[in-house]
Short mmCIF file of C-alpha atoms in Angstrom, two decimals:
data_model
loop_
_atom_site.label_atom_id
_atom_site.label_comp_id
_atom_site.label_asym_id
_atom_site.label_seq_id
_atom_site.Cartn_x
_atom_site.Cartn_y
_atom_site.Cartn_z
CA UNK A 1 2.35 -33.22 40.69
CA UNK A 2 3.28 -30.27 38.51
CA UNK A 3 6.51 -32.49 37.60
CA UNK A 4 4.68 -35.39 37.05
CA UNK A 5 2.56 -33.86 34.27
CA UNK A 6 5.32 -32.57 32.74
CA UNK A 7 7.17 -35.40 32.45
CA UNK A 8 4.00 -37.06 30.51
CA UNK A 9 2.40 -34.63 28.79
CA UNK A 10 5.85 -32.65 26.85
CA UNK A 11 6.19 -35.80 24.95
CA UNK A 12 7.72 -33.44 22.12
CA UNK A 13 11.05 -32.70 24.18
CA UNK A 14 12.18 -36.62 25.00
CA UNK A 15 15.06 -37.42 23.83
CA UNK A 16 15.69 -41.00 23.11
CA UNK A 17 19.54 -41.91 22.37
CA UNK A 18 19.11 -44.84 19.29
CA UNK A 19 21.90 -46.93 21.91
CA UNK A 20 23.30 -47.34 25.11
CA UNK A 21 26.67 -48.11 25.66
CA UNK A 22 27.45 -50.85 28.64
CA UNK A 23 30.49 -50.09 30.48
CA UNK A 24 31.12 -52.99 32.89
CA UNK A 25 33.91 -53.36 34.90
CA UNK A 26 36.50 -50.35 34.14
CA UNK A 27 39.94 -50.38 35.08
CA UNK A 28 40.46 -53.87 36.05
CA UNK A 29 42.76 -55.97 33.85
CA UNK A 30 42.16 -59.41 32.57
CA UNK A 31 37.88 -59.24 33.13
CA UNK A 32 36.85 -61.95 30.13
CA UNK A 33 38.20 -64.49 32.80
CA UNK A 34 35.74 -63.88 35.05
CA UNK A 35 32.78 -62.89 32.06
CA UNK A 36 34.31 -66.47 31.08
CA UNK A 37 33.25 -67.78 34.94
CA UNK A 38 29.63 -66.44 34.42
CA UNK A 39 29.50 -68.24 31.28
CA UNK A 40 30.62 -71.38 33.09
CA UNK A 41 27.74 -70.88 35.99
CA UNK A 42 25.29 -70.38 32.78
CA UNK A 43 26.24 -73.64 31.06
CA UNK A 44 26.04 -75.22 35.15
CA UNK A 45 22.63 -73.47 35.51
CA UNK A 46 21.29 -75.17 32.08
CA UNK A 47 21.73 -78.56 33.05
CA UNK A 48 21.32 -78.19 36.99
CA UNK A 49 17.89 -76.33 37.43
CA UNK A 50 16.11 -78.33 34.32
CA UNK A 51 17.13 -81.38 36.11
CA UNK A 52 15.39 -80.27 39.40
CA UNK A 53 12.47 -79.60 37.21
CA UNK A 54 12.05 -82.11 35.65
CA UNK A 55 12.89 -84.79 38.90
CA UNK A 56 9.55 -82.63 40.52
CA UNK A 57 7.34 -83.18 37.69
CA UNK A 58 7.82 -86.79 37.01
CA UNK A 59 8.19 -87.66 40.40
CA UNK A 60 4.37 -87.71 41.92
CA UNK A 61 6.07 -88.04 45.92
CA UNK A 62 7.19 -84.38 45.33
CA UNK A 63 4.26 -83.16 44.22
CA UNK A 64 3.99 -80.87 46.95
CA UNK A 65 3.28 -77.44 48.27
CA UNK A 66 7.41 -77.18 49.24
CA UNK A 67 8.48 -78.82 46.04
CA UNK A 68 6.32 -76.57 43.95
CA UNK A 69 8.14 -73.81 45.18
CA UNK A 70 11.49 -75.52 44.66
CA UNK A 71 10.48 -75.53 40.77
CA UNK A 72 9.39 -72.33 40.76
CA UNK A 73 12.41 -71.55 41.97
CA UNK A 74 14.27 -72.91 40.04
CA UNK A 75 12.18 -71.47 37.03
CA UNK A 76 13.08 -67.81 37.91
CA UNK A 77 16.74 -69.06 38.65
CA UNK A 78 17.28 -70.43 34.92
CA UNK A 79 15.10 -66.78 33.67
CA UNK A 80 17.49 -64.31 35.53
CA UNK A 81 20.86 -66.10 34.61
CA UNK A 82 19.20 -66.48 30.70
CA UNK A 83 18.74 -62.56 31.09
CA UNK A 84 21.63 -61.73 32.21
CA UNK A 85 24.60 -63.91 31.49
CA UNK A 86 23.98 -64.59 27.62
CA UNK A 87 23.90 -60.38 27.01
CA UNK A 88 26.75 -60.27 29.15
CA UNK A 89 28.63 -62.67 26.80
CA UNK A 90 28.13 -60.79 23.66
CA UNK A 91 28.34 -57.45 25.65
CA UNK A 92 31.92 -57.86 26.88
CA UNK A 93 33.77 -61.39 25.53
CA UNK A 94 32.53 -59.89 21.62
CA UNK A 95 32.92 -56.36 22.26
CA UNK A 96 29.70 -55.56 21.80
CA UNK A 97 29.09 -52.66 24.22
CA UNK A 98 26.05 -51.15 22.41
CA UNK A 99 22.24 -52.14 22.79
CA UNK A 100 19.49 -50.53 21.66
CA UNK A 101 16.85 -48.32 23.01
CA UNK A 102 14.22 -51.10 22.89
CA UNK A 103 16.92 -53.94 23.56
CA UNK A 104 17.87 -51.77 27.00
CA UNK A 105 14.36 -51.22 28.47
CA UNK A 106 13.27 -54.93 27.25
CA UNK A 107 16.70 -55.84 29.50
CA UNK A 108 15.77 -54.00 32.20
CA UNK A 109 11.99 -55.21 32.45
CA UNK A 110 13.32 -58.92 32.26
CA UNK A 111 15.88 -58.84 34.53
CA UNK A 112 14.38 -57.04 37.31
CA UNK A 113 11.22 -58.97 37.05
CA UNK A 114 12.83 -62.73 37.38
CA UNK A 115 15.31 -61.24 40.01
CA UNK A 116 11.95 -59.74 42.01
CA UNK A 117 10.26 -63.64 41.87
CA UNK A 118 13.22 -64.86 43.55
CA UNK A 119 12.79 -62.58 46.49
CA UNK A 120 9.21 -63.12 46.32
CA UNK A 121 9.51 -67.67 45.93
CA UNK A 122 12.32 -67.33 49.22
CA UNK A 123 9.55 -65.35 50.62
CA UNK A 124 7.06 -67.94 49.93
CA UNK A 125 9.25 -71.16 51.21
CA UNK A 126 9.84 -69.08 54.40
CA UNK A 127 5.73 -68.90 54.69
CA UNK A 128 5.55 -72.89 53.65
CA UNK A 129 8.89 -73.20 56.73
CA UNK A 130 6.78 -71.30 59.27
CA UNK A 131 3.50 -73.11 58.49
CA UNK A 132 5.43 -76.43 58.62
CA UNK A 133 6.95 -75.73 62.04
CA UNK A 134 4.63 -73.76 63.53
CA UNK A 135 1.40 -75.25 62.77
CA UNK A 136 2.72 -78.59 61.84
CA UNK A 137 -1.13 -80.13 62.62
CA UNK A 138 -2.74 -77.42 60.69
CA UNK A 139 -0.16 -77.96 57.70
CA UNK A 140 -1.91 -80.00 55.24
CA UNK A 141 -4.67 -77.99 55.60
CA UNK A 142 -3.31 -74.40 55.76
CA UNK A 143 -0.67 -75.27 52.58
CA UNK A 144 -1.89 -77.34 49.76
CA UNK A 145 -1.39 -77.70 46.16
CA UNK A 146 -3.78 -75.44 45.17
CA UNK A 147 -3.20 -73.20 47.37
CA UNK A 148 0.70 -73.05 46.28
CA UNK A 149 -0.06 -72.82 42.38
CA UNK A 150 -2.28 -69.63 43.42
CA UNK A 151 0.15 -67.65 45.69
CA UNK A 152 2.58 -68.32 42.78
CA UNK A 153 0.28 -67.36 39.83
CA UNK A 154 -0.32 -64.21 41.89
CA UNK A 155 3.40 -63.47 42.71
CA UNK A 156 4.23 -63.42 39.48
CA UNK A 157 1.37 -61.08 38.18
CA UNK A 158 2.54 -58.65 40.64
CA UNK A 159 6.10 -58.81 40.11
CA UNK A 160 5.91 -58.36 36.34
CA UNK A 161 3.09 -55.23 37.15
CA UNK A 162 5.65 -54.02 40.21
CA UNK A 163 8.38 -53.43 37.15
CA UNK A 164 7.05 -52.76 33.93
CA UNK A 165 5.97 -49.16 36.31
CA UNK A 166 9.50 -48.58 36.35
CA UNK A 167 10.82 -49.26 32.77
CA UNK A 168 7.69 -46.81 31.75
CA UNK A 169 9.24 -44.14 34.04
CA UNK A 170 12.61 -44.86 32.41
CA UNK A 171 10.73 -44.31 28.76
CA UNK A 172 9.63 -40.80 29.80
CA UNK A 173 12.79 -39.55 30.79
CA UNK A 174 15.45 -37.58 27.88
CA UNK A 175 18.75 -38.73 27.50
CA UNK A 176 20.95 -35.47 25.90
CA UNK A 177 24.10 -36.29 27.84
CA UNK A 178 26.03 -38.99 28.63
CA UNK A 179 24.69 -42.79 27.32
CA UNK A 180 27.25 -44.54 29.18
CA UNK A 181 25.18 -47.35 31.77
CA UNK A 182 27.98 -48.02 34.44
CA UNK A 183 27.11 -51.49 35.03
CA UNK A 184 26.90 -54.97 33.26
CA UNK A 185 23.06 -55.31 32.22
CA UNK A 186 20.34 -52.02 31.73
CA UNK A 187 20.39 -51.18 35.54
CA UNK A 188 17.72 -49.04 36.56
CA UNK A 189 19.38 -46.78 38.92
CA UNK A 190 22.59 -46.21 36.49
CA UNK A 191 20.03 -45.46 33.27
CA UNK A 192 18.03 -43.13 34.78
CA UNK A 193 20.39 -40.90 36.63
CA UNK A 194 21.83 -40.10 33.04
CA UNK A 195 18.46 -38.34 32.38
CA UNK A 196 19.17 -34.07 31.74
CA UNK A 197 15.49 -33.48 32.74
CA UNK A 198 13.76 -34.12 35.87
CA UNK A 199 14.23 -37.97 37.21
CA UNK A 200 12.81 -37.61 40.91
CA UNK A 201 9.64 -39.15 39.86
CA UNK A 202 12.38 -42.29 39.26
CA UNK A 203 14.22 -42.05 42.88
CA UNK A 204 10.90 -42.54 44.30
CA UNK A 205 9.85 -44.83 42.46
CA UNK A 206 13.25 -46.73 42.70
CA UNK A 207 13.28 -46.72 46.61
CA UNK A 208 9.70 -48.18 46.50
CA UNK A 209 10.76 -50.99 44.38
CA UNK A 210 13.42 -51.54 46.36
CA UNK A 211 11.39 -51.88 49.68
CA UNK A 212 9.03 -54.22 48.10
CA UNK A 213 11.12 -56.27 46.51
CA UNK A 214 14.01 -56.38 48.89
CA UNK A 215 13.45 -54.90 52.55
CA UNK A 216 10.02 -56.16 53.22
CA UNK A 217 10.96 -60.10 51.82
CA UNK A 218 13.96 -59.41 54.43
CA UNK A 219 12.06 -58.59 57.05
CA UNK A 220 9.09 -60.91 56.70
CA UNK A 221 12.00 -63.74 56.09
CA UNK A 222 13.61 -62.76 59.30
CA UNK A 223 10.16 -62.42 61.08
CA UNK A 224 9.64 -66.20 60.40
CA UNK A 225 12.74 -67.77 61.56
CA UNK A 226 12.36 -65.85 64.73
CA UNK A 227 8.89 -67.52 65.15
CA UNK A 228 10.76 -70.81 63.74
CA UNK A 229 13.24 -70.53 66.10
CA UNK A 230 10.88 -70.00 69.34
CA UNK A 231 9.05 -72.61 68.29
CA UNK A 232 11.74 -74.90 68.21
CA UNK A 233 12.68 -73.90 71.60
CA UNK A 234 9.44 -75.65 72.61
CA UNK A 235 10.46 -78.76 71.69
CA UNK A 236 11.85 -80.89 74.04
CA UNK A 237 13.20 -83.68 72.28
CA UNK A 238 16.72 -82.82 71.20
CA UNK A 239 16.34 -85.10 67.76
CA UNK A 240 12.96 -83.71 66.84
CA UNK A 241 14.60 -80.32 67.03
CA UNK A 242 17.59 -81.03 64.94
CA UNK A 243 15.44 -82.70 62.10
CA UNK A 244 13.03 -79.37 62.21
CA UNK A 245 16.15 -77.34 61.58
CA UNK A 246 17.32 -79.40 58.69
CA UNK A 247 14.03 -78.23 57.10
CA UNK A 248 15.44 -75.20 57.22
CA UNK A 249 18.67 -75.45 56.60
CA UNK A 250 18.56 -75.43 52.51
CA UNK A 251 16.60 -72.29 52.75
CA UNK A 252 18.45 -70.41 54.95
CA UNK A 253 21.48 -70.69 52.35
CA UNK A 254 19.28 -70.02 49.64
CA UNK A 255 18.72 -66.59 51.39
CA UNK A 256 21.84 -65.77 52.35
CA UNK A 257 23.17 -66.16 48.87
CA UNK A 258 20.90 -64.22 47.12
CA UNK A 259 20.21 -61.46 50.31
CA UNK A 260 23.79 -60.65 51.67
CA UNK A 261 25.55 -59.27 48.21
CA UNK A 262 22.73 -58.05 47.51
CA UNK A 263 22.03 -55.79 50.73
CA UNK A 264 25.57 -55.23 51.27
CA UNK A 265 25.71 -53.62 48.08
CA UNK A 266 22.61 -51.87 47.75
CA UNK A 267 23.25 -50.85 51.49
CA UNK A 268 26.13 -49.12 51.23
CA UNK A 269 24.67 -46.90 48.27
CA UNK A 270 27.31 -44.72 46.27
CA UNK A 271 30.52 -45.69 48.79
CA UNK A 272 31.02 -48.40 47.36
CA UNK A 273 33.17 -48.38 44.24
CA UNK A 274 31.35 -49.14 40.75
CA UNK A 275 33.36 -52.09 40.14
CA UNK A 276 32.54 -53.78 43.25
CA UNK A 277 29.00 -52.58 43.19
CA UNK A 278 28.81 -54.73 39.50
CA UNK A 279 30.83 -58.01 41.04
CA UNK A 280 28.97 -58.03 43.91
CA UNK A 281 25.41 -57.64 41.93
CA UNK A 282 26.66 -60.18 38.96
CA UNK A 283 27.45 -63.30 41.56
CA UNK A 284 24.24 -62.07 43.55
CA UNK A 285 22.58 -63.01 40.55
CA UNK A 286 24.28 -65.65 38.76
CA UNK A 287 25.61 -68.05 41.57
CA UNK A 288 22.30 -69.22 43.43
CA UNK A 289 20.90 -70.32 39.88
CA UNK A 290 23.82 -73.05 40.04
CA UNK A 291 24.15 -73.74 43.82
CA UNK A 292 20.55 -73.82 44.52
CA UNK A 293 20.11 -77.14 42.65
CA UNK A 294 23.03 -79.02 44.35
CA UNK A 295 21.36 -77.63 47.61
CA UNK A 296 17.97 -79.15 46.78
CA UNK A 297 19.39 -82.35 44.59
CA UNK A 298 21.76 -83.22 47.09
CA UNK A 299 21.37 -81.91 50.63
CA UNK A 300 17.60 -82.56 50.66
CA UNK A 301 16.17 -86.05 52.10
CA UNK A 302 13.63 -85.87 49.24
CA UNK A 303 15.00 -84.86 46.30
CA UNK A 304 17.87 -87.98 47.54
CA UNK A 305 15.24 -90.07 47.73
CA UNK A 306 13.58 -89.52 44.27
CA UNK A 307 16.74 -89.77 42.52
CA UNK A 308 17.60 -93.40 43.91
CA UNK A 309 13.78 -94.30 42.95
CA UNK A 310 14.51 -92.93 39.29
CA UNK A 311 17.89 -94.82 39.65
CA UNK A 312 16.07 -98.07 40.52
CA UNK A 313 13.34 -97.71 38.23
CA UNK A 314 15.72 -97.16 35.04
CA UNK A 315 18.35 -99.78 36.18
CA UNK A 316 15.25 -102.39 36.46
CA UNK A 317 14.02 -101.06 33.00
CA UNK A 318 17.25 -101.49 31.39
CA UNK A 319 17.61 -105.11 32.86
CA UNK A 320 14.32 -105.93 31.71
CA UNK A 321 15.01 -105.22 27.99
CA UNK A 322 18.52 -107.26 28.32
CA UNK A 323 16.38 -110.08 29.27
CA UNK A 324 13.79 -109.39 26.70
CA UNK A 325 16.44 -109.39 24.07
CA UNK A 326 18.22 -112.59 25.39
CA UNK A 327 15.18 -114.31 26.14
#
């Protein structure tokens, strides 16, 4: 406690560096060709998760509890890549290594935020899965609309509370060494181990985080399926069960892409080497905002469905003003 007071009330002896210097990846030769690929899965993730958005709004057959999650998802996918990619651009392809003060803790609060409402809207459409499967009677009565919109509102009041604690840490501590950030964006863990005074309040608070926003999703994710998955046992029919588990299906990748780098690197801690930990992290990041709308657009029986009824409905409109004009 003793610590903790100190940390807030000596206000006098923080030391705030006026930049911070992003290293990236170090060493390896040749890395604007793959800064170039993120900018690629940017410009992909521009015109792939607006699309998705914009098929669940004007589409009134998926206005439902699953699909609102889909676009929520696919809200928080376009956020993390836009706070994430774009600095990366003028970070490393322009040489522009330095960001300020403000610039770094406004990076960190943005980025950690979106990336903490993906793990919390997988968590969700595992919830809306298990409901589905589970209680398939009870569904439409358990999962609604309304009741969607809330658990989202709520999710993301707690994720943006759950990390501005965090960045506020991070604005306590005094930087009088080093102002090298050994990673591509304002990463928590590599700002605030350059501290020179006292950052265990941060390592606490940094394992927390991490719990709430990545082990528990994990484990109440993995909880589900295994109800999902003795559920399905119960069924007898061998077609009913196969077209339960291609509910699934799209949301099991989902996880896995966004979970395994993820874990794996966060898992292994300081063995793994800085420039994996970064690669590792980026593509956690960057790839599901591009491969979870050709996931939902295209391997979905829904979102297939409303595209050929937007496909009809435009062909017939375009017919009818050729006709118009002829006639």
């Amino acid at each position: 406690m003793r610590t903790l007071n100190s940390i807030f009330i000596l206000n006098t002896t923080i030391v705030r560096p006026e930049f911070f210097f992003i290293s990236g990846l170090a060493g390896i030769p040749h890395t604007k060709y793959y800064y170039s690929f993120l900018c690629f899965i940017y410009i992909l993730s521009l015109l792939g998760n607006p699309f998705v958005m914009f098929m669940i709004y004007s589409d009134h057959c998926l206005h439902s509890p699953k699909c609102i999650a889909v676009f929520n998802l696919a809200v928080t996918d376009l956020c993390v890549s836009t706070a994430i990619v774009p600095q990366v651009i003028d970070t490393f392809l322009f040489k522009s290594h330095l960001i300020s003060y403000e610039a770094c803790l406004t990076n960190m609060f943005f980025v950690y935020w979106f990336l903490t409402m993906q793990s919390f809207t997988l968590t969700v459409m595992s919830y809306d899965r298990y409901v589905a499967i589970c209680f398939p009677l009870r569904y439409n009565e358990i999962v609604t609309n309304k009741s969607m919109l809330l658990i989202t509102a709520i999710t993301w009041i707690i994720a943006g509370q759950a990390n501005f604690i965090p960045v506020v840490f991070v604005s306590r501590l005094s930087f009088c060494k080093s102002i090298v950030i050994n990673s591509h964006f304002c990463d928590y863990g590599p700002t605030f181990r350059l501290a020179c005074n006292d950052n265990t309040p941060n390592y606490v608070i940094g394992w927390t985080h991490s719990v709430m926003i990545l082990w528990f999703p994990v484990l109440f994710i993995t909880g589900t399926y295994i109800s999902i998955a003795r559920a399905l046992l119960k069924i007898a029919a061998a077609s009913e069960r196969l077209k339960a588990m291609k509910t699934c299906t799209a949301h099991l990748i989902l996880v896995g892409l966004f979970y395994l780098p993820i874990c794996f690197t966060y898992g292994l801690g300081s063995r793994i080497h800085q420039n994996a930990r970064i690669i590792n992290t980026s593509l956690g990041m960057v790839l599901p905002s591009i491969l979870n709308p050709i996931i939902y657009s295209l391997k979905t029986e829904e979102f297939t469905e409303s595209i050929k009824r937007l496909y009809r409905r435009k062909k017939t409109h375009i017919t009818g003003r050729k006709q118009l004009i002829n006639g």
